[in-house]
Amino acid sequence: MWAGWSAHVALIEYIVDDSGPEYKNSDDPRVTSAFARFCRRFSMDELPQLVNVLRGEMSLVAPRPLTETELKKYYGFDAEEVLSVKPGITGLWQVMGRSRLTYEQRREMDLFLVRNYSLKLYLAILLRTLPAVLKGKDGW
């Protein structure tokens, strides 16, 4: 398990929305202005996480941080695999469909990424991230 995981559980658990990750939509009531919608669509709200990468708390490419509830409900016995790596800013599902994917598809892509981690896959995801974000497709 990633050593810093337990220290961040309470914070991550606190910020998760009540409807859960499978209900992402473009009409999120928490996004209250056109500027906020723009930032969310183009993932600008993720930029501060680069500080976490520089501090060694996150990776650029790896599964996104998960709450304890998500781990129990959706990952089950596979949770330890996902927790074996530092969480990332971007991952496979972020460049393969983003918010339009089901949670099961995201889970499978997270597990694929962890199980098949390589420099080639890391670079492929990293290179596809910027175009995916700039297009803003399926980002909300």
Tab-separated table of C-alpha atoms in Angstrom:
chain	number	residue	atom	x	y	z
A	1	MET	CA	0.000	0.000	0.000
A	2	TRP	CA	1.240	3.499	-0.811
A	3	ALA	CA	2.671	4.890	2.418
A	4	GLY	CA	0.874	8.258	2.259
A	5	TRP	CA	-2.566	6.794	1.604
A	6	SER	CA	-3.873	6.568	5.159
A	7	ALA	CA	-2.992	10.170	5.978
A	8	HIS	CA	-5.145	11.468	3.128
A	9	VAL	CA	-8.195	9.208	3.538
A	10	ALA	CA	-10.186	11.551	5.763
A	11	LEU	CA	-9.706	14.519	3.456
A	12	ILE	CA	-10.597	12.596	0.312
A	13	GLU	CA	-13.588	10.962	1.998
A	14	TYR	CA	-14.810	14.381	3.110
A	15	ILE	CA	-14.798	15.907	-0.379
A	16	VAL	CA	-16.533	13.079	-2.219
A	17	ASP	CA	-20.031	13.940	-3.388
A	18	ASP	CA	-23.082	12.066	-2.086
A	19	SER	CA	-24.184	10.707	-5.459
A	20	GLY	CA	-20.923	8.840	-5.945
A	21	PRO	CA	-18.513	8.699	-8.857
A	22	GLU	CA	-20.908	6.905	-11.187
A	23	TYR	CA	-23.204	9.921	-11.432
A	24	LYS	CA	-20.923	12.545	-12.941
A	25	ASN	CA	-22.822	14.907	-15.191
A	26	SER	CA	-22.399	18.218	-16.929
A	27	ASP	CA	-25.151	19.833	-14.822
A	28	ASP	CA	-23.428	19.392	-11.457
A	29	PRO	CA	-25.185	21.844	-9.095
A	30	ARG	CA	-21.881	22.519	-7.301
A	31	VAL	CA	-20.556	24.210	-10.452
A	32	THR	CA	-22.223	27.594	-10.123
A	33	SER	CA	-20.718	29.841	-12.805
A	34	ALA	CA	-19.664	29.809	-16.447
A	35	PHE	CA	-16.048	30.237	-15.370
A	36	ALA	CA	-16.283	27.236	-13.041
A	37	ARG	CA	-17.878	25.150	-15.833
A	38	PHE	CA	-15.032	26.150	-18.154
A	39	CYS	CA	-12.408	25.217	-15.546
A	40	ARG	CA	-14.112	21.878	-14.849
A	41	ARG	CA	-14.596	20.999	-18.532
A	42	PHE	CA	-10.923	21.605	-19.325
A	43	SER	CA	-9.688	20.097	-16.015
A	44	MET	CA	-8.043	23.325	-14.894
A	45	ASP	CA	-9.121	22.486	-11.354
A	46	GLU	CA	-6.593	19.633	-11.446
A	47	LEU	CA	-3.567	21.912	-11.961
A	48	PRO	CA	-2.877	22.465	-8.231
A	49	GLN	CA	-2.208	18.730	-7.979
A	50	LEU	CA	1.080	19.337	-9.793
A	51	VAL	CA	2.336	20.609	-6.424
A	52	ASN	CA	1.553	17.162	-4.974
A	53	VAL	CA	3.574	15.571	-7.783
A	54	LEU	CA	6.533	17.848	-7.077
A	55	ARG	CA	6.321	16.956	-3.370
A	56	GLY	CA	6.354	13.235	-4.236
A	57	GLU	CA	2.824	12.583	-2.950
A	58	MET	CA	1.334	11.823	-6.367
A	59	SER	CA	2.429	10.601	-9.762
A	60	LEU	CA	1.610	12.211	-13.091
A	61	VAL	CA	0.193	8.926	-14.448
A	62	ALA	CA	-1.559	6.397	-12.193
A	63	PRO	CA	-5.111	5.676	-11.040
A	64	ARG	CA	-6.834	8.735	-9.576
A	65	PRO	CA	-7.163	8.982	-5.780
A	66	LEU	CA	-10.012	6.878	-4.429
A	67	THR	CA	-12.031	7.146	-1.253
A	68	GLU	CA	-12.285	4.297	1.217
A	69	THR	CA	-15.959	3.935	0.253
A	70	GLU	CA	-15.076	3.601	-3.449
A	71	LEU	CA	-12.399	1.039	-2.665
A	72	LYS	CA	-14.798	-1.120	-0.667
A	73	LYS	CA	-17.791	-0.749	-2.967
A	74	TYR	CA	-16.151	-1.019	-6.383
A	75	TYR	CA	-12.669	-2.519	-6.006
A	76	GLY	CA	-13.101	-5.185	-3.327
A	77	PHE	CA	-10.181	-7.620	-3.329
A	78	ASP	CA	-8.449	-5.607	-6.069
A	79	ALA	CA	-8.141	-2.512	-3.857
A	80	GLU	CA	-4.677	-3.460	-2.624
A	81	GLU	CA	-3.379	-3.485	-6.201
A	82	VAL	CA	-4.606	0.040	-6.843
A	83	LEU	CA	-3.245	1.223	-3.497
A	84	SER	CA	0.188	-0.208	-4.288
A	85	VAL	CA	0.996	2.853	-6.414
A	86	LYS	CA	0.827	6.562	-5.663
A	87	PRO	CA	-2.374	8.142	-6.984
A	88	GLY	CA	-2.034	10.081	-10.225
A	89	ILE	CA	-3.289	13.224	-11.897
A	90	THR	CA	-4.165	11.361	-15.076
A	91	GLY	CA	-4.720	7.735	-15.935
A	92	LEU	CA	-5.984	5.443	-18.635
A	93	TRP	CA	-9.681	6.233	-18.273
A	94	GLN	CA	-9.011	9.975	-18.338
A	95	VAL	CA	-7.741	9.660	-21.914
A	96	MET	CA	-10.148	6.918	-23.017
A	97	GLY	CA	-13.518	8.522	-22.381
A	98	ARG	CA	-13.354	10.523	-19.177
A	99	SER	CA	-16.752	11.126	-17.591
A	100	ARG	CA	-18.811	9.198	-20.133
A	101	LEU	CA	-17.433	5.848	-18.929
A	102	THR	CA	-19.208	3.675	-16.408
A	103	TYR	CA	-17.571	3.139	-13.051
A	104	GLU	CA	-16.954	-0.512	-13.956
A	105	GLN	CA	-15.058	0.589	-17.091
A	106	ARG	CA	-12.992	3.038	-15.040
A	107	ARG	CA	-12.213	0.336	-12.496
A	108	GLU	CA	-11.072	-2.086	-15.201
A	109	MET	CA	-8.862	0.592	-16.764
A	110	ASP	CA	-7.326	1.435	-13.380
A	111	LEU	CA	-6.521	-2.230	-12.808
A	112	PHE	CA	-5.137	-2.603	-16.337
A	113	LEU	CA	-2.869	0.388	-15.760
A	114	VAL	CA	-1.525	-0.972	-12.469
A	115	ARG	CA	-1.063	-4.510	-13.796
A	116	ASN	CA	0.587	-3.435	-17.065
A	117	TYR	CA	2.535	-0.407	-15.878
A	118	SER	CA	5.439	0.376	-18.199
A	119	LEU	CA	7.312	3.394	-19.492
A	120	LYS	CA	5.624	2.950	-22.880
A	121	LEU	CA	2.119	2.978	-21.355
A	122	TYR	CA	3.037	5.867	-19.017
A	123	LEU	CA	4.275	8.000	-21.927
A	124	ALA	CA	1.311	7.066	-24.143
A	125	ILE	CA	-1.148	8.210	-21.471
A	126	LEU	CA	0.850	11.342	-20.739
A	127	LEU	CA	0.954	12.280	-24.441
A	128	ARG	CA	-2.796	11.716	-24.845
A	129	THR	CA	-3.714	13.719	-21.744
A	130	LEU	CA	-3.102	17.215	-23.095
A	131	PRO	CA	-5.192	16.733	-26.288
A	132	ALA	CA	-7.990	15.110	-24.245
A	133	VAL	CA	-8.031	18.049	-21.835
A	134	LEU	CA	-7.770	20.714	-24.549
A	135	LYS	CA	-10.663	19.229	-26.501
A	136	GLY	CA	-12.772	19.281	-23.332
A	137	LYS	CA	-14.802	16.342	-24.620
A	138	ASP	CA	-16.549	14.351	-21.889
A	139	GLY	CA	-14.990	16.523	-19.201
A	140	TRP	CA	-17.331	17.551	-16.412
